[in-house]
Amino acid sequence: MTPLRLGYLYGLGAYLLWGFFPLYFKLLQPAGPLEILAHRIVWSMVFVTLLLAALRNIGFLRALARRPRALAGIAAAAVLIAINWGTYIYGVNSERVVETALGYFINPLVSVLLGVTVLRERLRPAQWLALGIGAAAVGVLTVDYGRLPWLALTLAVSFAGYGLVKKQLGLPAAEGLFVESAVLALPALGYLGWLATAGGLRFGHVSAGHTALLVLAGAATAIPLLFFAGAANRLPLTALGMLQYVAPILQLGCGVLIFHEPMPPARLAGFALVWLALVVFTTDALRHARAAHRARRAAAPADLALAAPDSSP
């Protein structure tokens, strides 16, 4: 199997798993969102610890301990991903799966906005147009909901911020998830201990199947992240960008077709504007990538000519 084909399989695997997450997190009720989040953190750390031990790759911690700025960045990434996970779990278990899907649809636009505001990147006209259409979509959805779609915006901003920090850190997926989970594990264990003392802990008190599903939240978190890392190492960025829409499409399908959440005309119009913004954004990205590829191919013969030895007498 070629690396490119393997990259597509890894990418599809990651986004398919993320797309069906609403079905999984619904099964974790009657545990509350914070208890589910705490278990997700703790069991993620356990799963990745076992994985790294099997790969004999624990030694990276010594090198990381000598990089205080990297440790601060990991702490920031851990807080952002905890906000994202907790908001997502709350959205799914409060029957707002459609709004969670909206968050991941607008995530690419928020990432572009962060590029402008944080990294001082310059946008092309089509990217500004996509951002403008996205802002209009948020306005339409605000009117429809009677409030800002804060849950979707929180998901989009937290995940875009997490991606920005991770890009700057450059840690591999398993190692990064281990350290992030380790940062969050103590508060998570403290919360579970308090919940047990207060008599509100559901873990071990519902059924054996429910307990097993809470434990498996660690693997369910880590496996798609590892798949994503495998895809990112093998696929062009444009291909990975196209694949990312698989997850929110599936989440939207879960919300509307399986959980029967409402989709009134005004909400559908807001989503249509989001999709239009993504079409403009993606078309521009593909056009720019093709132009850059043609420029590299055109430059290659000249580079070879410059590198060739002089055979003149």
PDB file of N, CA and C in Angstrom, residues 186 194 272:
ATOM      1  N   LEU A 186      -4.630  15.452  37.610  1.00  0.00           N
ATOM      2  CA  LEU A 186      -4.809  15.714  39.041  1.00  0.00           C
ATOM      3  C   LEU A 186      -6.144  16.402  39.329  1.00  0.00           C
ATOM      4  N   TRP A 194     -14.102  13.933  44.834  1.00  0.00           N
ATOM      5  CA  TRP A 194     -15.151  14.741  45.483  1.00  0.00           C
ATOM      6  C   TRP A 194     -16.531  14.207  45.137  1.00  0.00           C
ATOM      7  N   ALA A 272     -26.490  27.047   5.560  1.00  0.00           N
ATOM      8  CA  ALA A 272     -26.190  27.200   4.137  1.00  0.00           C
ATOM      9  C   ALA A 272     -25.142  28.292   3.916  1.00  0.00           C
TER      10      ALA A 272
END
